[in-house]
XYZ file of C-alpha atoms in Angstrom:
587
model
C -121.877 -61.714 -33.095
C -120.176 -59.865 -30.300
C -121.695 -56.181 -29.932
C -118.265 -55.092 -28.928
C -116.126 -54.333 -32.037
C -112.270 -55.236 -31.614
C -112.954 -56.759 -28.355
C -109.688 -59.112 -28.105
C -106.906 -58.300 -25.714
C -105.151 -55.147 -27.521
C -101.500 -55.776 -26.508
C -100.890 -59.606 -26.947
C -97.050 -59.574 -25.626
C -98.066 -57.891 -22.290
C -101.364 -59.301 -21.039
C -102.860 -59.157 -17.906
C -105.627 -61.105 -16.253
C -108.248 -58.592 -15.459
C -109.137 -55.621 -17.980
C -112.178 -53.925 -19.563
C -112.609 -53.147 -22.994
C -114.382 -49.560 -23.574
C -114.966 -49.944 -27.391
C -118.294 -49.692 -28.954
C -121.004 -46.762 -29.039
C -119.719 -43.464 -27.928
C -121.127 -39.979 -28.202
C -119.031 -37.683 -30.461
C -119.186 -34.268 -31.512
C -117.428 -31.862 -34.032
C -115.536 -28.860 -32.694
C -114.568 -27.242 -36.141
C -114.100 -23.589 -34.191
C -112.332 -25.160 -31.342
C -114.555 -23.744 -28.697
C -115.466 -26.847 -26.773
C -112.658 -26.244 -24.055
C -113.889 -22.552 -23.646
C -117.379 -23.832 -23.366
C -116.707 -26.552 -21.030
C -117.682 -29.715 -23.009
C -115.348 -31.679 -20.721
C -117.292 -30.416 -17.659
C -120.879 -30.257 -18.753
C -120.840 -32.865 -21.295
C -121.552 -32.952 -25.063
C -125.119 -31.998 -25.005
C -128.076 -33.135 -27.246
C -126.072 -31.986 -30.326
C -123.947 -34.981 -30.005
C -124.032 -37.822 -32.624
C -122.620 -41.550 -31.989
C -119.897 -43.293 -33.086
C -118.306 -46.742 -33.066
C -114.962 -46.841 -31.562
C -112.518 -47.720 -32.439
C -113.104 -46.812 -36.106
C -112.424 -43.097 -37.267
C -115.407 -41.184 -38.844
C -113.641 -41.484 -42.494
C -114.620 -45.284 -41.998
C -117.882 -46.774 -42.735
C -117.897 -49.005 -39.589
C -117.744 -45.861 -37.350
C -121.130 -45.042 -38.461
C -120.052 -41.195 -37.948
C -119.245 -40.314 -41.781
C -120.869 -37.233 -41.171
C -118.151 -35.853 -39.000
C -115.199 -36.574 -41.391
C -112.722 -34.193 -42.169
C -113.378 -31.937 -39.090
C -110.195 -30.689 -37.291
C -111.574 -31.580 -33.883
C -113.497 -34.254 -32.385
C -114.745 -34.615 -28.772
C -115.745 -38.381 -27.513
C -117.998 -39.201 -24.558
C -118.949 -42.303 -23.031
C -120.153 -43.540 -19.561
C -118.792 -46.558 -17.554
C -119.252 -48.063 -14.311
C -116.190 -47.952 -11.785
C -114.381 -51.388 -12.042
C -114.329 -53.268 -8.803
C -110.767 -53.510 -8.854
C -108.461 -52.149 -5.803
C -105.282 -49.769 -6.601
C -104.297 -47.727 -9.092
C -106.199 -47.816 -12.584
C -104.919 -47.237 -16.060
C -106.653 -46.228 -19.091
C -105.097 -47.071 -22.204
C -105.234 -46.035 -26.091
C -103.830 -47.888 -28.889
C -103.321 -45.070 -30.840
C -105.397 -41.703 -31.610
C -104.478 -39.121 -34.146
C -103.328 -36.476 -33.491
C -103.345 -34.250 -30.338
C -105.525 -36.142 -27.647
C -106.581 -34.783 -24.370
C -108.420 -36.990 -21.894
C -110.897 -35.835 -19.146
C -112.401 -38.006 -16.409
C -115.312 -36.518 -14.740
C -114.221 -33.082 -15.740
C -110.991 -33.287 -14.741
C -107.994 -33.565 -17.226
C -105.927 -36.829 -16.824
C -103.487 -36.409 -19.385
C -102.491 -35.282 -22.965
C -100.682 -37.078 -25.805
C -99.321 -35.669 -29.232
C -98.613 -38.267 -31.969
C -101.164 -40.142 -34.267
C -99.685 -44.006 -34.084
C -98.026 -44.747 -30.737
C -100.052 -46.129 -27.660
C -100.383 -43.740 -24.523
C -101.756 -44.471 -21.151
C -102.701 -42.412 -17.974
C -103.548 -43.124 -14.509
C -106.884 -42.170 -13.437
C -107.653 -43.292 -9.911
C -107.326 -39.738 -8.797
C -110.258 -38.550 -10.717
C -112.338 -42.134 -10.410
C -115.523 -41.953 -8.637
C -117.811 -44.757 -7.007
C -120.491 -45.559 -9.457
C -121.046 -43.842 -12.985
C -118.174 -41.971 -14.497
C -117.996 -39.727 -17.373
C -114.965 -40.215 -19.824
C -114.429 -37.271 -22.455
C -111.632 -37.354 -25.080
C -110.850 -34.498 -27.260
C -108.660 -35.409 -30.440
C -107.255 -32.431 -32.944
C -105.821 -33.041 -36.049
C -104.654 -30.939 -38.723
C -103.819 -31.264 -42.445
C -100.213 -29.969 -41.855
C -97.152 -31.929 -43.253
C -95.199 -30.964 -40.230
C -96.555 -33.789 -38.115
C -96.131 -37.606 -39.243
C -99.013 -38.133 -41.342
C -97.885 -41.455 -43.511
C -100.330 -41.432 -46.597
C -102.848 -39.421 -45.362
C -103.658 -36.369 -47.768
C -102.897 -33.088 -46.089
C -102.479 -29.547 -47.612
C -101.705 -31.096 -50.721
C -102.567 -34.500 -51.992
C -100.308 -36.578 -54.381
C -101.782 -39.530 -56.606
C -100.079 -41.842 -53.846
C -102.303 -40.138 -50.854
C -105.263 -41.361 -49.234
C -108.069 -39.549 -47.339
C -106.888 -38.648 -43.984
C -107.844 -40.232 -40.502
C -108.798 -38.248 -37.393
C -109.499 -39.273 -34.115
C -109.521 -42.748 -32.075
C -108.506 -45.489 -34.145
C -107.195 -48.178 -31.884
C -108.691 -49.822 -28.781
C -109.486 -48.260 -25.659
C -109.155 -50.108 -22.250
C -109.140 -50.162 -18.512
C -106.800 -52.059 -16.499
C -105.654 -52.579 -12.858
C -101.940 -51.937 -12.625
C -99.957 -51.411 -9.568
C -97.916 -48.692 -9.056
C -94.638 -50.880 -10.027
C -95.474 -52.561 -13.133
C -93.955 -54.189 -16.099
C -94.426 -51.948 -19.137
C -92.187 -53.776 -21.797
C -90.437 -56.768 -22.800
C -87.388 -57.156 -25.049
C -85.815 -60.734 -25.940
C -82.568 -61.176 -27.655
C -81.624 -64.841 -28.743
C -77.913 -65.721 -29.533
C -78.103 -68.528 -31.728
C -74.675 -70.044 -31.638
C -74.409 -69.874 -27.738
C -78.329 -70.877 -27.396
C -78.809 -68.024 -25.049
C -81.738 -66.112 -24.214
C -81.418 -62.347 -22.617
C -84.943 -61.020 -21.681
C -84.879 -57.534 -20.702
C -87.897 -56.186 -18.851
C -88.608 -52.347 -18.181
C -90.881 -51.047 -15.548
C -93.189 -48.077 -14.648
C -90.655 -46.455 -11.969
C -87.616 -47.396 -10.455
C -88.059 -49.911 -7.545
C -86.463 -51.998 -4.994
C -87.422 -55.867 -5.530
C -87.497 -58.971 -7.828
C -88.211 -59.875 -11.153
C -89.015 -63.466 -11.874
C -89.432 -64.933 -15.333
C -90.774 -68.537 -16.408
C -90.450 -69.820 -20.003
C -92.617 -72.429 -21.190
C -93.024 -74.560 -24.351
C -96.225 -76.364 -24.965
C -97.135 -75.516 -21.359
C -94.018 -77.171 -20.032
C -91.621 -75.004 -17.959
C -88.424 -74.992 -19.880
C -86.530 -72.331 -17.945
C -86.817 -70.014 -14.801
C -84.766 -67.411 -13.339
C -85.153 -64.586 -10.592
C -83.099 -61.504 -10.288
C -83.024 -58.557 -7.728
C -83.986 -55.326 -8.787
C -81.958 -52.378 -7.255
C -83.254 -49.043 -7.845
C -83.594 -49.581 -11.446
C -86.451 -49.027 -13.776
C -85.523 -52.200 -15.772
C -83.740 -55.513 -15.530
C -82.330 -58.342 -17.465
C -81.996 -62.156 -17.190
C -80.134 -64.535 -18.822
C -81.417 -68.045 -19.964
C -79.689 -71.221 -21.205
C -82.469 -72.843 -23.489
C -81.801 -76.657 -23.739
C -82.986 -78.127 -27.177
C -83.854 -74.507 -28.442
C -87.122 -74.990 -31.016
C -86.097 -71.771 -33.060
C -88.837 -69.353 -34.886
C -88.500 -69.122 -38.787
C -91.264 -68.537 -41.207
C -91.390 -72.119 -42.097
C -91.950 -73.394 -38.241
C -92.858 -70.046 -36.394
C -92.392 -71.756 -32.813
C -93.291 -69.615 -29.964
C -92.904 -69.868 -26.275
C -94.993 -68.589 -23.519
C -93.384 -65.876 -20.705
C -94.794 -65.332 -17.274
C -93.346 -62.499 -15.777
C -93.977 -61.410 -12.163
C -92.444 -58.334 -10.839
C -92.485 -57.606 -7.001
C -91.820 -54.341 -5.114
C -90.536 -54.857 -1.710
C -91.436 -51.394 -0.290
C -94.992 -51.757 -1.050
C -95.653 -55.467 -1.273
C -97.177 -54.945 -4.859
C -97.173 -57.660 -7.194
C -97.503 -57.424 -10.929
C -98.291 -60.261 -13.207
C -98.082 -60.301 -16.955
C -97.823 -62.929 -19.631
C -96.505 -62.862 -23.046
C -94.536 -64.842 -25.750
C -91.126 -64.901 -27.449
C -89.817 -66.314 -30.386
C -86.094 -67.594 -30.245
C -84.449 -66.384 -33.370
C -81.304 -64.298 -34.396
C -80.803 -61.988 -37.184
C -77.373 -61.314 -38.729
C -76.366 -59.420 -41.803
C -73.539 -58.863 -44.138
C -72.870 -57.483 -47.642
C -74.645 -60.387 -49.144
C -78.001 -59.841 -47.326
C -80.028 -60.967 -44.321
C -79.487 -64.271 -42.369
C -81.862 -65.778 -39.950
C -80.327 -68.487 -37.380
C -77.279 -68.452 -39.569
C -79.035 -69.245 -42.753
C -79.336 -66.808 -45.728
C -82.846 -65.337 -46.212
C -83.737 -63.921 -49.608
C -86.679 -61.480 -48.823
C -89.657 -61.814 -51.134
C -91.701 -58.857 -49.707
C -94.975 -57.127 -50.755
C -95.907 -53.509 -49.885
C -98.939 -53.319 -47.669
C -100.595 -50.200 -46.594
C -102.512 -51.523 -44.044
C -105.896 -49.853 -45.101
C -109.435 -51.457 -45.137
C -112.595 -50.547 -46.903
C -114.674 -50.915 -43.704
C -112.245 -49.681 -40.998
C -109.633 -47.748 -43.005
C -106.718 -47.631 -40.837
C -108.720 -50.014 -38.397
C -109.212 -53.546 -39.417
C -112.981 -54.616 -38.762
C -111.989 -57.532 -36.818
C -109.055 -59.511 -35.659
C -109.903 -62.113 -38.237
C -109.338 -59.505 -40.930
C -105.675 -58.868 -39.769
C -105.344 -62.683 -39.634
C -106.674 -62.906 -43.091
C -104.177 -60.130 -44.618
C -101.274 -62.348 -43.168
C -102.352 -65.305 -44.558
C -103.117 -63.770 -47.914
C -99.723 -62.406 -48.027
C -98.345 -65.657 -47.336
C -100.519 -67.382 -49.922
C -99.665 -65.189 -52.551
C -95.855 -66.647 -52.155
C -94.380 -63.499 -50.250
C -92.489 -64.211 -47.201
C -92.314 -60.485 -45.936
C -94.464 -57.502 -45.778
C -93.061 -53.939 -45.598
C -95.861 -52.097 -43.606
C -95.670 -48.898 -45.620
C -96.251 -45.539 -43.927
C -98.562 -46.955 -41.048
C -97.304 -47.992 -37.579
C -99.314 -51.281 -37.586
C -101.730 -52.818 -34.941
C -100.012 -54.988 -32.552
C -102.695 -57.495 -33.333
C -101.259 -57.913 -37.097
C -97.793 -58.302 -35.374
C -98.910 -61.029 -33.204
C -100.511 -62.769 -36.487
C -97.195 -62.577 -38.284
C -95.703 -64.242 -35.146
C -98.092 -66.959 -35.107
C -97.929 -67.675 -38.808
C -94.419 -67.095 -39.942
C -94.393 -63.861 -41.833
C -91.552 -61.339 -41.768
C -92.305 -57.724 -41.270
C -90.672 -54.428 -41.913
C -91.695 -51.871 -39.516
C -91.897 -48.173 -40.868
C -92.302 -44.874 -39.308
C -95.110 -42.797 -41.273
C -93.583 -39.714 -42.414
C -94.232 -35.936 -42.422
C -93.010 -34.070 -45.324
C -92.007 -30.506 -43.778
C -88.583 -30.713 -41.951
C -89.514 -28.543 -38.770
C -88.952 -28.513 -35.222
C -92.433 -30.006 -34.528
C -91.666 -32.894 -37.010
C -88.263 -33.672 -35.078
C -89.625 -33.747 -31.695
C -92.852 -35.714 -32.401
C -91.755 -38.108 -34.869
C -88.510 -38.937 -32.601
C -90.666 -39.468 -29.738
C -93.281 -41.603 -31.464
C -90.539 -43.577 -33.091
C -89.051 -44.332 -29.580
C -92.404 -45.394 -28.147
C -93.002 -47.751 -30.964
C -89.671 -49.236 -30.839
C -90.378 -50.204 -27.340
C -93.804 -51.284 -28.243
C -92.620 -53.732 -30.964
C -89.030 -54.568 -30.472
C -90.526 -58.145 -28.344
C -92.157 -59.705 -32.095
C -89.947 -62.308 -33.325
C -91.564 -61.528 -37.030
C -90.355 -57.896 -37.050
C -86.924 -58.151 -38.953
C -86.126 -54.476 -40.121
C -86.819 -50.883 -39.149
C -87.548 -48.177 -41.272
C -87.773 -44.489 -40.078
C -87.734 -42.376 -43.131
C -88.885 -43.138 -46.681
C -87.864 -41.505 -49.831
C -86.632 -38.454 -47.944
C -89.783 -37.512 -46.970
C -89.560 -34.551 -44.462
C -85.923 -34.568 -45.229
C -85.988 -33.191 -48.585
C -82.918 -31.279 -48.661
C -80.322 -33.605 -46.415
C -77.935 -33.567 -49.063
C -76.970 -29.872 -48.695
C -78.617 -29.368 -45.291
C -76.410 -30.883 -42.651
C -79.227 -30.663 -40.207
C -81.571 -32.836 -41.954
C -78.719 -35.295 -42.505
C -77.814 -35.121 -38.741
C -81.410 -35.961 -37.949
C -81.594 -39.025 -40.029
C -78.369 -40.393 -38.859
C -79.006 -39.665 -35.371
C -82.450 -41.599 -35.703
C -80.629 -44.509 -36.946
C -78.335 -44.556 -34.068
C -81.117 -44.041 -31.591
C -82.577 -46.881 -33.078
C -79.462 -49.000 -32.665
C -79.241 -47.876 -29.127
C -82.658 -49.230 -28.311
C -82.490 -52.378 -30.362
C -79.101 -53.551 -31.749
C -80.510 -56.894 -32.899
C -82.154 -55.769 -36.195
C -80.972 -53.919 -39.164
C -81.956 -50.414 -39.734
C -82.880 -48.875 -43.437
C -82.151 -45.106 -42.479
C -84.032 -43.879 -45.698
C -85.571 -46.308 -47.708
C -85.736 -45.620 -51.362
C -82.653 -43.344 -52.156
C -80.085 -40.929 -50.948
C -78.734 -43.549 -48.589
C -77.227 -41.817 -45.685
C -76.363 -44.558 -43.260
C -78.093 -47.883 -42.129
C -77.375 -51.667 -42.912
C -78.939 -51.897 -46.403
C -78.881 -49.943 -49.314
C -82.391 -49.984 -50.487
C -83.744 -48.569 -54.117
C -87.194 -47.898 -55.385
C -86.966 -48.526 -59.146
C -90.248 -49.048 -61.260
C -90.412 -49.895 -65.084
C -88.073 -48.241 -67.627
C -86.791 -48.710 -70.722
C -83.275 -49.810 -69.702
C -83.001 -53.207 -68.302
C -83.003 -53.288 -64.336
C -79.862 -54.979 -64.227
C -78.231 -52.031 -65.905
C -79.472 -49.428 -64.080
C -78.336 -51.294 -60.712
C -74.968 -51.678 -62.421
C -74.624 -47.936 -63.007
C -75.703 -47.371 -59.317
C -72.994 -49.775 -58.028
C -70.490 -48.018 -60.297
C -71.591 -44.691 -59.244
C -73.654 -44.508 -56.240
C -74.045 -40.560 -56.042
C -75.927 -40.775 -59.440
C -79.579 -40.330 -59.620
C -82.362 -42.462 -59.268
C -85.556 -41.758 -61.602
C -87.926 -40.087 -59.666
C -91.627 -41.178 -59.113
C -94.719 -39.896 -57.579
C -93.007 -40.531 -54.165
C -90.403 -37.771 -54.572
C -90.754 -34.215 -54.620
C -91.962 -33.192 -58.487
C -89.001 -32.359 -60.882
C -86.427 -33.080 -58.147
C -83.874 -35.892 -59.196
C -82.761 -38.143 -56.352
C -79.320 -39.804 -55.720
C -78.812 -43.267 -55.037
C -76.439 -42.479 -52.194
C -75.451 -39.107 -50.746
C -71.867 -37.680 -50.713
C -69.480 -39.467 -48.213
C -71.808 -42.358 -47.630
C -70.298 -45.799 -48.079
C -72.205 -48.442 -49.700
C -69.941 -50.896 -51.299
C -70.083 -53.193 -48.418
C -73.855 -53.182 -47.838
C -76.445 -55.523 -49.374
C -78.617 -54.087 -52.149
C -82.458 -54.528 -52.129
C -85.042 -53.423 -54.456
C -87.347 -52.447 -51.984
C -90.067 -50.881 -54.080
C -90.702 -52.339 -57.748
C -93.801 -53.447 -59.866
C -96.547 -50.967 -59.365
C -98.423 -52.588 -62.165
C -102.031 -51.384 -62.068
C -105.079 -53.490 -63.317
C -108.695 -52.934 -62.782
C -110.802 -49.719 -62.690
C -110.859 -47.324 -59.896
C -112.661 -44.840 -62.141
C -111.406 -41.298 -62.973
C -108.131 -40.665 -61.588
C -106.852 -44.189 -61.059
C -103.251 -44.329 -60.472
C -100.603 -46.938 -61.018
C -96.631 -46.784 -62.417
C -96.560 -47.098 -66.031
C -99.405 -47.756 -68.521
C -102.311 -50.061 -67.073
C -102.653 -53.088 -69.096
C -106.206 -53.871 -70.529
C -106.244 -57.668 -69.859
C -105.484 -60.545 -67.333
C -102.838 -61.941 -69.951
C -101.280 -58.411 -70.202
C -101.316 -57.907 -66.590
C -99.475 -61.434 -65.938
C -96.935 -60.584 -68.641
C -95.748 -57.489 -67.110
C -95.395 -59.409 -63.837
C -93.617 -61.995 -65.415
C -91.160 -59.584 -67.129
C -90.461 -57.417 -64.115
C -89.919 -60.778 -61.870
C -87.588 -61.920 -64.476
C -85.421 -58.913 -64.441
C -85.255 -59.530 -60.596
C -84.116 -62.888 -61.248
C -81.244 -61.823 -63.603
C -79.836 -59.392 -61.135
C -78.049 -61.809 -58.623
C -76.567 -59.072 -56.374
C -79.905 -58.185 -55.188
C -80.634 -59.477 -51.459
C -84.409 -59.213 -51.792
C -87.235 -57.089 -53.278
C -90.594 -55.484 -52.250
C -93.412 -55.423 -54.850
C -95.717 -52.654 -54.961
C -98.451 -53.348 -53.684
C -100.587 -55.877 -51.816
C -104.242 -54.259 -52.186
C -105.553 -51.476 -53.960
C -106.286 -48.289 -51.890
C -108.803 -45.816 -53.175
C -107.446 -44.456 -56.576
C -104.302 -46.608 -56.489
C -105.001 -49.615 -58.717
C -101.486 -51.504 -58.421
C -102.694 -54.068 -56.040
C -102.275 -57.716 -56.376
C -105.754 -57.857 -54.477
C -108.593 -55.301 -54.916
C -109.283 -53.176 -51.927
C -112.021 -55.963 -50.828
C -108.901 -58.427 -50.938
C -109.942 -60.428 -54.308
C -107.413 -61.516 -55.952
C -107.014 -59.950 -59.792
C -105.435 -63.275 -61.222
C -105.604 -66.732 -59.730
C -104.447 -67.178 -56.406
C -102.439 -70.018 -57.304
C -101.004 -68.174 -60.299
C -99.780 -65.557 -58.332
C -98.288 -67.664 -55.871
C -96.533 -69.448 -58.383
C -95.120 -66.369 -59.459
C -93.866 -64.823 -56.382
C -92.972 -67.811 -54.359
C -90.187 -68.776 -56.964
C -88.798 -64.980 -57.317
C -85.344 -64.483 -56.884
C -82.282 -64.405 -58.178
C -80.604 -67.180 -60.430
C -77.861 -68.751 -59.034
């Protein structure tokens, strides 16, 4: 067994040949009084009071072996490493740490980052010494809902919230990177023209050349070079002969080799990645992939693991989640209130699973929330928009953090502006501005409707007739507050309608406080019958362009998963697959 956890390269679409993983055993010390800075822990070290932790797992996770520190507002991490043998600048990368991170090397601060989900990096060569070096990381969190928290319980806990996450929860690594380097790739494929436009972003403006080689099965398919004239990004266009398209049934990928040359300093950056050739389009009938209609059979996936909490215990565990989702008959996963590990998206790309990416919400509208969520969302867009499996962006869910957008124009303006910002950074995918209710802007009209006495089609017909009528609130909404299907002035008549939360049928025993939507059936037969009834109602609603079933796995008190928290199916896998693989509107 590899002694270093999660030792695979963390950024699969932008790989460099040389790197060093810093995961593994670190020292850690709680700082509940937030006095470590004043006491100079970043200079003097954490001292004998420090405990041990396994990075990249948070104290809330058993895999961290540091559960004694769970729930503390501030953590200090420390480890030593030998100076790498590489010449030139050295970058220190963090996949994610929640929430406010300050990083010190040999007592010198090298950078700060606010936000719990997006990656961040610092150039550390100026603080690096020959021989041994001491890396110190201070991560502060809070229970405030004015920061993006997703499903992490904060100052209040709904039945749909889970224990919080604190500290480093994705990989940490070192990498030699020249001053002028490639920082992102963004492919867009035109299906009819069989043309690929590949954009690349750089660490700084430069004068030089960008060369890209496209390969399939190790055979060069196309290559192109363009000049870069004092720009921080460039685009290349390729005509692809006999294109092998990416789709769930055949998730074909092309390898990409990128070379960036800076003429002023002679430095060269070389990265490798991959792309999928596919085009999304959408109209009032729904989503289309490579010109063919695509009915979404989705499942809500919270992305939690018993051993690692936010962090999968292994790369194989991420692959297994993708495989299980496909084995259950779904073609799509809506990653709910968590910005997922890029390695999950890698396996979705490889295995052919569609993904909806969603921003973790805050729940208190504030300047802090606007600034932090907007910046994090932009970073995640740039990180993930090269993945062919990712087919929809969801910046807001059920008006969380913008509860009053119906009568407070500043809140509605923020939702609308995030939709437009997302379109500016990625016009190739649909955007669901506010998933679930209170539609204001975006490409789909999405609704969250769980079981009621009225048939589903009657409820959908009523909303189509009067979009501003109320949607039955559930635990995702503010208590006692009715929600409208669409806000005044919002036009939904030409939009596809999707049921993006449904089901939620509990089964099993999570002890006291178990939560599900509606009564919990007592037998497997009753559980199956409830699923069949809900899917039958979906089939009787031909106007739907897709659905998302709540949910893939149980998590803590929530027992509405099709799988238990440890990924065991509650009915025979073949039975569940037969139900969900055929679920869709009747012709």
